[in-house]
Amino acid sequence: MSLEIINNPLFVTIQDRGRFGYAHIGVTNSGVMDEYAYFWANRLLKNSLDTNILEIAFSNVIFKANENTQISITGASCEFFINDEKKELWQSYNIKKNDIIKIGKILSGNRVYLAVFGGFNIKKEFGSNSVTIKENLGGVDGNKLKKGDILPFNSSNFNYTMKVKEEFIPKYEDNLTLRVLFSYQENYFLDEEKKKFLTSTYLVTNDFNRMAAKLSGEAIKCEINGIISEAIAFGSIQIPSDGQPIVLLKDRQTIGGYPKIGVVLGIDCFKLSQAKANTKIRFEEISYKEAVEEEKRFYTFFS
C-alpha cells in the first residue's frame, strides 16, 4: 500500500503546513511553498488541510502505485500522465494498483503538488513531515526523494472524482505585483528610497530556492550597514549591501542581520513561489488592516 518512486527525480520533497514553535532552537518553519495549490489538492480529496503532500519542483518524476488510492494534482501547469494517457490538472483521479503516474515537463509556474487520499504514513519530526534538507528533517531520511523510495498510504477505493472550477485555477504570468507592509525598520530608509522601491520593476533571478528569492533591479540604499541578528518572518524583504531585495520564504534561516524594508503579504508569497526566473516583480504598499483582512479572507475560504 504505497507510492513508489521509479526514476531519479531532480527535486521532489514531502511537505505539509510546516513546523512551528521551534525557531528558538534554530529549526525553520519549512512547509509547502504554495499553500493555495496545497489546500486545493487536499480539498479535492477531502483530506484535512494539514495533510502531507509531494512538492515537485522540477520535471520528470515517475511513480508506481502499489495499491488502489485516489490522487489529486494542482499547482504549476505541466505534462501529466496516468499509464501514458495525458490528463488535466486541478482535479482528482482514481488510481488502481500498478498504475504509472508521470509528471513531465513543467510548462508554466514552478511547483506541482501531488496528494494522495489520507496522506502518506510517515513519522513526523517536531510535529511535521516537511522536509528541510539543510536541517536533515522530515520526509524520508530528511532529504529529497530518490529512486526506490516507498511512500506508504492506506488503500482506498473510489467511484467518484472532483475538479476545481476554472475560475479558481490561477494563471502563472510573467508580471507579478506583491503587496508589502513596511517594517519597523523603514526609518532606516529615506523616503526617496522607499518611493524607488515602490515604483521600480525587479526581476526574479536564478538565485531562487525554498529559502529565498533574490531580485535584481534598482538598488535600494539603507542608512545603516546592518543590524543585530534577529528573527525573520515569512516574506521579509532584506536589503543587503548591494541594495538588491531578497524575499525570505519557507526554508529561510531563523535569524539574520540585514535590514528589512518590509514584508510581503504571506498569501502573495505563494504566488511568488510559482514565479520563474525573469518574472517582473513590482511592490505595492498595503495597510496592516488590509493585510489582516486579506489573510483572513484567504484562510476562511479553505476552512
PDB file of C-alpha atoms in Angstrom:
ATOM      1  CA  MET A   1       0.000   0.000   0.000  1.00  0.00           C
ATOM      2  CA  SER A   2       2.364   2.660  -1.243  1.00  0.00           C
ATOM      3  CA  LEU A   3       3.537   5.009  -3.949  1.00  0.00           C
ATOM      4  CA  GLU A   4       6.970   4.062  -5.276  1.00  0.00           C
ATOM      5  CA  ILE A   5       9.486   6.348  -6.986  1.00  0.00           C
ATOM      6  CA  ILE A   6      10.732   4.514 -10.076  1.00  0.00           C
ATOM      7  CA  ASN A   7      13.124   7.085 -11.535  1.00  0.00           C
ATOM      8  CA  ASN A   8      15.548   9.611 -10.075  1.00  0.00           C
ATOM      9  CA  PRO A   9      13.652  12.932  -9.890  1.00  0.00           C
ATOM     10  CA  LEU A  10      15.551  16.200  -9.606  1.00  0.00           C
ATOM     11  CA  PHE A  11      13.768  17.722  -6.631  1.00  0.00           C
ATOM     12  CA  VAL A  12      10.698  16.207  -5.008  1.00  0.00           C
ATOM     13  CA  THR A  13      10.062  16.632  -1.276  1.00  0.00           C
ATOM     14  CA  ILE A  14       7.335  15.773   1.199  1.00  0.00           C
ATOM     15  CA  GLN A  15       5.747  18.872   2.707  1.00  0.00           C
ATOM     16  CA  ASP A  16       2.805  19.932   4.881  1.00  0.00           C
ATOM     17  CA  ARG A  17       1.930  23.218   6.623  1.00  0.00           C
ATOM     18  CA  GLY A  18       5.362  23.178   8.288  1.00  0.00           C
ATOM     19  CA  ARG A  19       6.672  23.100  11.839  1.00  0.00           C
ATOM     20  CA  PHE A  20       6.100  25.932  14.245  1.00  0.00           C
ATOM     21  CA  GLY A  21       7.406  26.913  17.667  1.00  0.00           C
ATOM     22  CA  TYR A  22      10.991  25.740  17.227  1.00  0.00           C
ATOM     23  CA  ALA A  23      12.725  28.813  15.787  1.00  0.00           C
ATOM     24  CA  HIS A  24      14.334  29.470  19.171  1.00  0.00           C
ATOM     25  CA  ILE A  25      16.427  26.313  18.663  1.00  0.00           C
ATOM     26  CA  GLY A  26      17.235  27.133  15.032  1.00  0.00           C
ATOM     27  CA  VAL A  27      14.577  24.962  13.350  1.00  0.00           C
ATOM     28  CA  THR A  28      12.945  26.745  10.424  1.00  0.00           C
ATOM     29  CA  ASN A  29       9.209  26.609   9.670  1.00  0.00           C
ATOM     30  CA  SER A  30       9.585  24.945   6.251  1.00  0.00           C
ATOM     31  CA  GLY A  31       6.307  23.712   4.684  1.00  0.00           C
ATOM     32  CA  VAL A  32       4.739  23.973   1.240  1.00  0.00           C
ATOM     33  CA  MET A  33       5.767  26.970  -0.832  1.00  0.00           C
ATOM     34  CA  ASP A  34       2.350  27.457  -2.437  1.00  0.00           C
ATOM     35  CA  GLU A  35      -0.389  26.991   0.153  1.00  0.00           C
ATOM     36  CA  TYR A  36      -3.112  27.859  -2.354  1.00  0.00           C
ATOM     37  CA  ALA A  37      -2.309  24.860  -4.566  1.00  0.00           C
ATOM     38  CA  TYR A  38      -1.688  22.722  -1.464  1.00  0.00           C
ATOM     39  CA  PHE A  39      -5.070  23.461   0.090  1.00  0.00           C
ATOM     40  CA  TRP A  40      -6.882  22.725  -3.162  1.00  0.00           C
ATOM     41  CA  ALA A  41      -5.054  19.415  -3.592  1.00  0.00           C
ATOM     42  CA  ASN A  42      -6.200  18.294  -0.149  1.00  0.00           C
ATOM     43  CA  ARG A  43      -9.724  19.678  -0.555  1.00  0.00           C
ATOM     44  CA  LEU A  44     -10.163  17.660  -3.765  1.00  0.00           C
ATOM     45  CA  LEU A  45      -9.531  14.500  -1.721  1.00  0.00           C
ATOM     46  CA  LYS A  46     -11.481  15.655   1.339  1.00  0.00           C
ATOM     47  CA  ASN A  47      -8.247  15.450   3.331  1.00  0.00           C
ATOM     48  CA  SER A  48      -7.632  17.605   6.374  1.00  0.00           C
ATOM     49  CA  LEU A  49      -5.883  20.798   5.303  1.00  0.00           C
ATOM     50  CA  ASP A  50      -2.635  19.907   7.089  1.00  0.00           C
ATOM     51  CA  THR A  51      -2.205  16.549   5.286  1.00  0.00           C
ATOM     52  CA  ASN A  52       1.240  15.909   3.819  1.00  0.00           C
ATOM     53  CA  ILE A  53       1.803  16.139   0.081  1.00  0.00           C
ATOM     54  CA  LEU A  54       4.515  15.916  -2.583  1.00  0.00           C
ATOM     55  CA  GLU A  55       6.048  19.176  -3.802  1.00  0.00           C
ATOM     56  CA  ILE A  56       7.598  18.670  -7.234  1.00  0.00           C
ATOM     57  CA  ALA A  57       9.937  21.485  -8.206  1.00  0.00           C
ATOM     58  CA  PHE A  58      11.318  20.138 -11.486  1.00  0.00           C
ATOM     59  CA  SER A  59      10.019  17.956 -14.285  1.00  0.00           C
ATOM     60  CA  ASN A  60      10.273  14.229 -14.960  1.00  0.00           C
ATOM     61  CA  VAL A  61       9.232  12.179 -11.972  1.00  0.00           C
ATOM     62  CA  ILE A  62       7.571   8.766 -12.299  1.00  0.00           C
ATOM     63  CA  PHE A  63       5.582   6.926  -9.637  1.00  0.00           C
ATOM     64  CA  LYS A  64       4.090   3.448  -9.434  1.00  0.00           C
ATOM     65  CA  ALA A  65       1.005   2.816  -7.312  1.00  0.00           C
ATOM     66  CA  ASN A  66       1.312  -0.417  -5.363  1.00  0.00           C
ATOM     67  CA  GLU A  67      -2.338  -0.317  -4.264  1.00  0.00           C
ATOM     68  CA  ASN A  68      -5.623   1.439  -5.051  1.00  0.00           C
ATOM     69  CA  THR A  69      -5.987   5.055  -3.966  1.00  0.00           C
ATOM     70  CA  GLN A  70      -7.104   8.486  -5.144  1.00  0.00           C
ATOM     71  CA  ILE A  71      -4.720  11.308  -6.043  1.00  0.00           C
ATOM     72  CA  SER A  72      -5.045  14.968  -6.935  1.00  0.00           C
ATOM     73  CA  ILE A  73      -2.706  17.232  -8.905  1.00  0.00           C
ATOM     74  CA  THR A  74      -2.535  21.036  -8.594  1.00  0.00           C
ATOM     75  CA  GLY A  75      -0.001  23.826  -8.945  1.00  0.00           C
ATOM     76  CA  ALA A  76       2.191  24.561 -11.951  1.00  0.00           C
ATOM     77  CA  SER A  77       0.923  23.653 -15.404  1.00  0.00           C
ATOM     78  CA  CYS A  78       2.733  20.513 -16.516  1.00  0.00           C
ATOM     79  CA  GLU A  79       2.581  17.403 -18.678  1.00  0.00           C
ATOM     80  CA  PHE A  80       0.752  14.850 -16.523  1.00  0.00           C
ATOM     81  CA  PHE A  81       0.096  11.228 -17.478  1.00  0.00           C
ATOM     82  CA  ILE A  82      -1.558   8.166 -15.955  1.00  0.00           C
ATOM     83  CA  ASN A  83      -0.496   4.994 -17.806  1.00  0.00           C
ATOM     84  CA  ASP A  84       0.787   7.202 -20.671  1.00  0.00           C
ATOM     85  CA  GLU A  85      -2.620   8.856 -21.074  1.00  0.00           C
ATOM     86  CA  LYS A  86      -2.453  12.640 -20.794  1.00  0.00           C
ATOM     87  CA  LYS A  87      -4.581  14.098 -18.002  1.00  0.00           C
ATOM     88  CA  GLU A  88      -5.693  17.516 -16.770  1.00  0.00           C
ATOM     89  CA  LEU A  89      -4.551  19.177 -13.548  1.00  0.00           C
ATOM     90  CA  TRP A  90      -6.561  20.645 -10.669  1.00  0.00           C
ATOM     91  CA  GLN A  91      -8.698  17.540 -10.229  1.00  0.00           C
ATOM     92  CA  SER A  92      -8.702  14.132  -8.555  1.00  0.00           C
ATOM     93  CA  TYR A  93      -8.196  10.710 -10.140  1.00  0.00           C
ATOM     94  CA  ASN A  94      -8.948   7.170  -9.052  1.00  0.00           C
ATOM     95  CA  ILE A  95      -5.750   5.134  -9.124  1.00  0.00           C
ATOM     96  CA  LYS A  96      -5.544   1.356  -9.401  1.00  0.00           C
ATOM     97  CA  LYS A  97      -2.784  -0.986  -8.307  1.00  0.00           C
ATOM     98  CA  ASN A  98       0.182  -0.927 -10.762  1.00  0.00           C
ATOM     99  CA  ASP A  99      -0.870   2.367 -12.368  1.00  0.00           C
ATOM    100  CA  ILE A 100       2.050   4.533 -13.523  1.00  0.00           C
ATOM    101  CA  ILE A 101       1.868   8.264 -12.787  1.00  0.00           C
ATOM    102  CA  LYS A 102       4.232  10.640 -14.563  1.00  0.00           C
ATOM    103  CA  ILE A 103       4.887  14.347 -14.163  1.00  0.00           C
ATOM    104  CA  GLY A 104       6.648  15.522 -17.304  1.00  0.00           C
ATOM    105  CA  LYS A 105       7.744  18.975 -18.438  1.00  0.00           C
ATOM    106  CA  ILE A 106       6.612  21.953 -16.350  1.00  0.00           C
ATOM    107  CA  LEU A 107       5.063  24.480 -18.743  1.00  0.00           C
ATOM    108  CA  SER A 108       4.228  27.468 -16.524  1.00  0.00           C
ATOM    109  CA  GLY A 109       4.743  28.027 -12.838  1.00  0.00           C
ATOM    110  CA  ASN A 110       7.404  26.338 -10.733  1.00  0.00           C
ATOM    111  CA  ARG A 111       5.906  23.755  -8.397  1.00  0.00           C
ATOM    112  CA  VAL A 112       3.467  20.892  -8.884  1.00  0.00           C
ATOM    113  CA  TYR A 113       1.611  19.299  -5.961  1.00  0.00           C
ATOM    114  CA  LEU A 114       0.544  15.653  -5.794  1.00  0.00           C
ATOM    115  CA  ALA A 115      -1.629  14.490  -2.900  1.00  0.00           C
ATOM    116  CA  VAL A 116      -2.975  11.036  -2.004  1.00  0.00           C
ATOM    117  CA  PHE A 117      -6.132  10.281  -0.079  1.00  0.00           C
ATOM    118  CA  GLY A 118      -5.359  10.366   3.650  1.00  0.00           C
ATOM    119  CA  GLY A 119      -1.741  11.407   3.081  1.00  0.00           C
ATOM    120  CA  PHE A 120       1.405   9.329   3.432  1.00  0.00           C
ATOM    121  CA  ASN A 121       2.029   7.313   6.596  1.00  0.00           C
ATOM    122  CA  ILE A 122       5.312   8.894   7.609  1.00  0.00           C
ATOM    123  CA  LYS A 123       6.508   9.677  11.118  1.00  0.00           C
ATOM    124  CA  LYS A 124       6.524  13.372  11.997  1.00  0.00           C
ATOM    125  CA  GLU A 125       9.558  15.202  13.379  1.00  0.00           C
ATOM    126  CA  PHE A 126       8.935  18.275  15.526  1.00  0.00           C
ATOM    127  CA  GLY A 127       5.255  17.969  14.645  1.00  0.00           C
ATOM    128  CA  SER A 128       5.634  17.952  10.856  1.00  0.00           C
ATOM    129  CA  ASN A 129       6.503  15.794   7.838  1.00  0.00           C
ATOM    130  CA  SER A 130       8.007  18.763   5.980  1.00  0.00           C
ATOM    131  CA  VAL A 131      11.480  18.183   4.612  1.00  0.00           C
ATOM    132  CA  THR A 132      14.162  20.729   5.437  1.00  0.00           C
ATOM    133  CA  ILE A 133      17.297  19.404   3.768  1.00  0.00           C
ATOM    134  CA  LYS A 134      19.755  21.758   5.474  1.00  0.00           C
ATOM    135  CA  GLU A 135      18.474  20.543   8.847  1.00  0.00           C
ATOM    136  CA  ASN A 136      18.043  16.900   7.730  1.00  0.00           C
ATOM    137  CA  LEU A 137      14.463  16.837   8.999  1.00  0.00           C
ATOM    138  CA  GLY A 138      11.194  15.357   7.768  1.00  0.00           C
ATOM    139  CA  GLY A 139      10.026  13.120   4.953  1.00  0.00           C
ATOM    140  CA  VAL A 140      12.190  10.119   4.095  1.00  0.00           C
ATOM    141  CA  ASP A 141      15.633  10.447   5.717  1.00  0.00           C
ATOM    142  CA  GLY A 142      15.303  14.238   5.839  1.00  0.00           C
ATOM    143  CA  ASN A 143      16.079  14.554   2.150  1.00  0.00           C
ATOM    144  CA  LYS A 144      14.559  14.871  -1.306  1.00  0.00           C
ATOM    145  CA  LEU A 145      13.041  11.716  -2.766  1.00  0.00           C
ATOM    146  CA  LYS A 146      15.087   9.298  -4.867  1.00  0.00           C
ATOM    147  CA  LYS A 147      14.579   6.178  -6.964  1.00  0.00           C
ATOM    148  CA  GLY A 148      13.279   3.287  -4.879  1.00  0.00           C
ATOM    149  CA  ASP A 149      11.765   5.374  -2.090  1.00  0.00           C
ATOM    150  CA  ILE A 150       8.483   3.928  -0.808  1.00  0.00           C
ATOM    151  CA  LEU A 151       5.711   6.233   0.427  1.00  0.00           C
ATOM    152  CA  PRO A 152       3.102   4.174   2.344  1.00  0.00           C
ATOM    153  CA  PHE A 153      -0.581   5.082   2.428  1.00  0.00           C
ATOM    154  CA  ASN A 154      -3.861   3.431   3.392  1.00  0.00           C
ATOM    155  CA  SER A 155      -5.523   1.696   0.453  1.00  0.00           C
ATOM    156  CA  SER A 156      -8.930   3.062  -0.608  1.00  0.00           C
ATOM    157  CA  ASN A 157     -11.413   2.580  -3.450  1.00  0.00           C
ATOM    158  CA  PHE A 158     -13.472   5.367  -5.018  1.00  0.00           C
ATOM    159  CA  ASN A 159     -16.253   5.721  -7.577  1.00  0.00           C
ATOM    160  CA  TYR A 160     -16.175   9.499  -7.938  1.00  0.00           C
ATOM    161  CA  THR A 161     -13.759  12.326  -8.794  1.00  0.00           C
ATOM    162  CA  MET A 162     -13.735  16.070  -8.232  1.00  0.00           C
ATOM    163  CA  LYS A 163     -12.272  19.060 -10.083  1.00  0.00           C
ATOM    164  CA  VAL A 164     -11.627  22.725  -9.359  1.00  0.00           C
ATOM    165  CA  LYS A 165     -13.800  25.252 -11.185  1.00  0.00           C
ATOM    166  CA  GLU A 166     -11.924  27.158 -13.879  1.00  0.00           C
ATOM    167  CA  GLU A 167     -12.411  30.477 -12.065  1.00  0.00           C
ATOM    168  CA  PHE A 168     -10.288  29.236  -9.149  1.00  0.00           C
ATOM    169  CA  ILE A 169      -7.368  27.936 -11.222  1.00  0.00           C
ATOM    170  CA  PRO A 170      -4.538  30.506 -11.180  1.00  0.00           C
ATOM    171  CA  LYS A 171      -2.667  31.718 -14.229  1.00  0.00           C
ATOM    172  CA  TYR A 172       1.085  31.960 -13.720  1.00  0.00           C
ATOM    173  CA  GLU A 173       2.120  35.099 -15.558  1.00  0.00           C
ATOM    174  CA  ASP A 174       5.357  36.978 -16.270  1.00  0.00           C
ATOM    175  CA  ASN A 175       4.291  40.050 -14.271  1.00  0.00           C
ATOM    176  CA  LEU A 176       3.539  39.897 -10.561  1.00  0.00           C
ATOM    177  CA  THR A 177       2.533  42.544  -8.034  1.00  0.00           C
ATOM    178  CA  LEU A 178       3.421  41.771  -4.416  1.00  0.00           C
ATOM    179  CA  ARG A 179       1.681  43.639  -1.605  1.00  0.00           C
ATOM    180  CA  VAL A 180       4.023  44.902   1.113  1.00  0.00           C
ATOM    181  CA  LEU A 181       3.798  46.120   4.681  1.00  0.00           C
ATOM    182  CA  PHE A 182       6.662  48.453   5.531  1.00  0.00           C
ATOM    183  CA  SER A 183       8.520  47.184   8.581  1.00  0.00           C
ATOM    184  CA  TYR A 184       9.535  48.842  11.840  1.00  0.00           C
ATOM    185  CA  GLN A 185      12.979  49.298  10.224  1.00  0.00           C
ATOM    186  CA  GLU A 186      11.611  51.503   7.443  1.00  0.00           C
ATOM    187  CA  ASN A 187      13.028  54.565   9.216  1.00  0.00           C
ATOM    188  CA  TYR A 188      16.471  53.379   8.114  1.00  0.00           C
ATOM    189  CA  PHE A 189      15.393  54.037   4.505  1.00  0.00           C
ATOM    190  CA  LEU A 190      14.922  57.579   3.196  1.00  0.00           C
ATOM    191  CA  ASP A 191      11.546  58.447   1.669  1.00  0.00           C
ATOM    192  CA  GLU A 192      13.135  58.646  -1.778  1.00  0.00           C
ATOM    193  CA  GLU A 193      14.431  55.078  -1.374  1.00  0.00           C
ATOM    194  CA  LYS A 194      11.004  53.787  -0.333  1.00  0.00           C
ATOM    195  CA  LYS A 195       9.463  55.564  -3.315  1.00  0.00           C
ATOM    196  CA  LYS A 196      12.082  53.995  -5.590  1.00  0.00           C
ATOM    197  CA  PHE A 197      11.263  50.597  -4.095  1.00  0.00           C
ATOM    198  CA  LEU A 198       7.543  51.011  -4.873  1.00  0.00           C
ATOM    199  CA  THR A 199       7.971  52.426  -8.390  1.00  0.00           C
ATOM    200  CA  SER A 200      10.720  50.149  -9.718  1.00  0.00           C
ATOM    201  CA  THR A 201      10.367  46.858 -11.579  1.00  0.00           C
ATOM    202  CA  TYR A 202      12.515  43.965 -10.386  1.00  0.00           C
ATOM    203  CA  LEU A 203      13.342  40.654 -11.996  1.00  0.00           C
ATOM    204  CA  VAL A 204      13.375  37.263 -10.287  1.00  0.00           C
ATOM    205  CA  THR A 205      16.939  35.948 -10.588  1.00  0.00           C
ATOM    206  CA  ASN A 206      18.181  32.378 -10.843  1.00  0.00           C
ATOM    207  CA  ASP A 207      19.162  32.714  -7.188  1.00  0.00           C
ATOM    208  CA  PHE A 208      15.741  31.458  -6.121  1.00  0.00           C
ATOM    209  CA  ASN A 209      15.046  28.426  -3.960  1.00  0.00           C
ATOM    210  CA  ARG A 210      12.961  27.344  -0.983  1.00  0.00           C
ATOM    211  CA  MET A 211      14.952  29.687   1.274  1.00  0.00           C
ATOM    212  CA  ALA A 212      14.536  32.922  -0.633  1.00  0.00           C
ATOM    213  CA  ALA A 213      14.045  34.759  -3.914  1.00  0.00           C
ATOM    214  CA  LYS A 214      16.755  37.281  -4.804  1.00  0.00           C
ATOM    215  CA  LEU A 215      15.610  40.057  -7.117  1.00  0.00           C
ATOM    216  CA  SER A 216      17.567  42.365  -9.426  1.00  0.00           C
ATOM    217  CA  GLY A 217      16.800  45.946 -10.333  1.00  0.00           C
ATOM    218  CA  GLU A 218      17.162  49.426  -8.842  1.00  0.00           C
ATOM    219  CA  ALA A 219      19.437  49.236  -5.792  1.00  0.00           C
ATOM    220  CA  ILE A 220      17.853  50.400  -2.545  1.00  0.00           C
ATOM    221  CA  LYS A 221      20.111  52.274  -0.140  1.00  0.00           C
ATOM    222  CA  CYS A 222      19.862  51.849   3.601  1.00  0.00           C
ATOM    223  CA  GLU A 223      21.184  54.354   6.158  1.00  0.00           C
ATOM    224  CA  ILE A 224      22.810  51.548   8.171  1.00  0.00           C
ATOM    225  CA  ASN A 225      25.062  48.684   7.099  1.00  0.00           C
ATOM    226  CA  GLY A 226      23.409  46.031   9.193  1.00  0.00           C
ATOM    227  CA  ILE A 227      21.514  45.194  12.364  1.00  0.00           C
ATOM    228  CA  ILE A 228      21.991  42.844  15.266  1.00  0.00           C
ATOM    229  CA  SER A 229      20.788  39.444  14.044  1.00  0.00           C
ATOM    230  CA  GLU A 230      17.121  38.902  14.833  1.00  0.00           C
ATOM    231  CA  ALA A 231      14.220  36.589  13.986  1.00  0.00           C
ATOM    232  CA  ILE A 232      12.982  36.665  10.386  1.00  0.00           C
ATOM    233  CA  ALA A 233       9.306  36.483   9.439  1.00  0.00           C
ATOM    234  CA  PHE A 234       7.958  34.724   6.358  1.00  0.00           C
ATOM    235  CA  GLY A 235       8.030  37.182   3.444  1.00  0.00           C
ATOM    236  CA  SER A 236      10.586  39.551   4.998  1.00  0.00           C
ATOM    237  CA  ILE A 237      12.389  41.696   2.416  1.00  0.00           C
ATOM    238  CA  GLN A 238      16.044  42.026   3.314  1.00  0.00           C
ATOM    239  CA  ILE A 239      18.200  44.730   1.742  1.00  0.00           C
ATOM    240  CA  PRO A 240      21.860  43.601   1.725  1.00  0.00           C
ATOM    241  CA  SER A 241      24.818  45.856   0.951  1.00  0.00           C
ATOM    242  CA  ASP A 242      24.319  45.591  -2.843  1.00  0.00           C
ATOM    243  CA  GLY A 243      20.794  47.014  -2.470  1.00  0.00           C
ATOM    244  CA  GLN A 244      19.086  44.114  -4.267  1.00  0.00           C
ATOM    245  CA  PRO A 245      15.966  42.922  -2.389  1.00  0.00           C
ATOM    246  CA  ILE A 246      15.777  39.355  -1.056  1.00  0.00           C
ATOM    247  CA  VAL A 247      12.351  37.920  -0.164  1.00  0.00           C
ATOM    248  CA  LEU A 248      12.651  35.266   2.558  1.00  0.00           C
ATOM    249  CA  LEU A 249      10.473  32.184   2.097  1.00  0.00           C
ATOM    250  CA  LYS A 250       9.614  28.871   3.806  1.00  0.00           C
ATOM    251  CA  ASP A 251      13.129  27.471   4.381  1.00  0.00           C
ATOM    252  CA  ARG A 252      14.579  30.831   5.440  1.00  0.00           C
ATOM    253  CA  GLN A 253      17.166  30.982   8.192  1.00  0.00           C
ATOM    254  CA  THR A 254      15.673  31.681  11.614  1.00  0.00           C
ATOM    255  CA  ILE A 255      17.763  34.828  12.229  1.00  0.00           C
ATOM    256  CA  GLY A 256      19.540  37.362  10.050  1.00  0.00           C
ATOM    257  CA  GLY A 257      21.399  40.665  10.193  1.00  0.00           C
ATOM    258  CA  TYR A 258      20.351  42.505   7.030  1.00  0.00           C
ATOM    259  CA  PRO A 259      17.949  45.436   7.490  1.00  0.00           C
ATOM    260  CA  LYS A 260      14.407  44.769   6.287  1.00  0.00           C
ATOM    261  CA  ILE A 261      12.419  47.379   4.377  1.00  0.00           C
ATOM    262  CA  GLY A 262       9.173  45.461   4.764  1.00  0.00           C
ATOM    263  CA  VAL A 263       7.390  42.134   4.469  1.00  0.00           C
ATOM    264  CA  VAL A 264       5.460  40.662   1.553  1.00  0.00           C
ATOM    265  CA  LEU A 265       1.918  39.583   2.368  1.00  0.00           C
ATOM    266  CA  GLY A 266       2.085  35.838   3.055  1.00  0.00           C
ATOM    267  CA  ILE A 267      -0.572  34.904   0.506  1.00  0.00           C
ATOM    268  CA  ASP A 268       1.375  36.828  -2.163  1.00  0.00           C
ATOM    269  CA  CYS A 269       4.488  34.787  -1.331  1.00  0.00           C
ATOM    270  CA  PHE A 270       2.537  31.743  -2.530  1.00  0.00           C
ATOM    271  CA  LYS A 271       2.256  33.430  -5.932  1.00  0.00           C
ATOM    272  CA  LEU A 272       5.940  34.331  -5.861  1.00  0.00           C
ATOM    273  CA  SER A 273       6.814  30.678  -5.250  1.00  0.00           C
ATOM    274  CA  GLN A 274       5.437  29.873  -8.716  1.00  0.00           C
ATOM    275  CA  ALA A 275       7.438  32.602 -10.489  1.00  0.00           C
ATOM    276  CA  LYS A 276      10.143  31.638 -12.960  1.00  0.00           C
ATOM    277  CA  ALA A 277      13.434  33.479 -13.469  1.00  0.00           C
ATOM    278  CA  ASN A 278      12.983  36.875 -15.170  1.00  0.00           C
ATOM    279  CA  THR A 279       9.411  37.270 -13.944  1.00  0.00           C
ATOM    280  CA  LYS A 280       8.806  41.008 -13.461  1.00  0.00           C
ATOM    281  CA  ILE A 281       8.043  41.997  -9.871  1.00  0.00           C
ATOM    282  CA  ARG A 282       6.512  45.228  -8.597  1.00  0.00           C
ATOM    283  CA  PHE A 283       5.732  46.102  -4.993  1.00  0.00           C
ATOM    284  CA  GLU A 284       2.559  47.772  -3.744  1.00  0.00           C
ATOM    285  CA  GLU A 285       2.069  49.104  -0.213  1.00  0.00           C
ATOM    286  CA  ILE A 286      -0.800  47.691   1.841  1.00  0.00           C
ATOM    287  CA  SER A 287      -2.013  48.751   5.274  1.00  0.00           C
ATOM    288  CA  TYR A 288      -1.933  46.483   8.290  1.00  0.00           C
ATOM    289  CA  LYS A 289      -5.747  46.418   8.409  1.00  0.00           C
ATOM    290  CA  GLU A 290      -5.981  45.468   4.731  1.00  0.00           C
ATOM    291  CA  ALA A 291      -3.332  42.791   5.191  1.00  0.00           C
ATOM    292  CA  VAL A 292      -5.185  41.179   8.088  1.00  0.00           C
ATOM    293  CA  GLU A 293      -8.463  41.221   6.130  1.00  0.00           C
ATOM    294  CA  GLU A 294      -6.854  39.675   3.036  1.00  0.00           C
ATOM    295  CA  GLU A 295      -5.173  36.887   5.019  1.00  0.00           C
ATOM    296  CA  LYS A 296      -8.375  36.203   6.951  1.00  0.00           C
ATOM    297  CA  ARG A 297     -10.374  36.017   3.718  1.00  0.00           C
ATOM    298  CA  PHE A 298      -7.895  33.529   2.235  1.00  0.00           C
ATOM    299  CA  TYR A 299      -7.829  31.119   5.164  1.00  0.00           C
ATOM    300  CA  THR A 300     -11.579  31.397   5.811  1.00  0.00           C
ATOM    301  CA  PHE A 301     -12.211  30.269   2.242  1.00  0.00           C
ATOM    302  CA  PHE A 302     -10.413  26.978   2.890  1.00  0.00           C
ATOM    303  CA  SER A 303     -11.600  26.408   6.460  1.00  0.00           C
TER     304      SER A 303
END
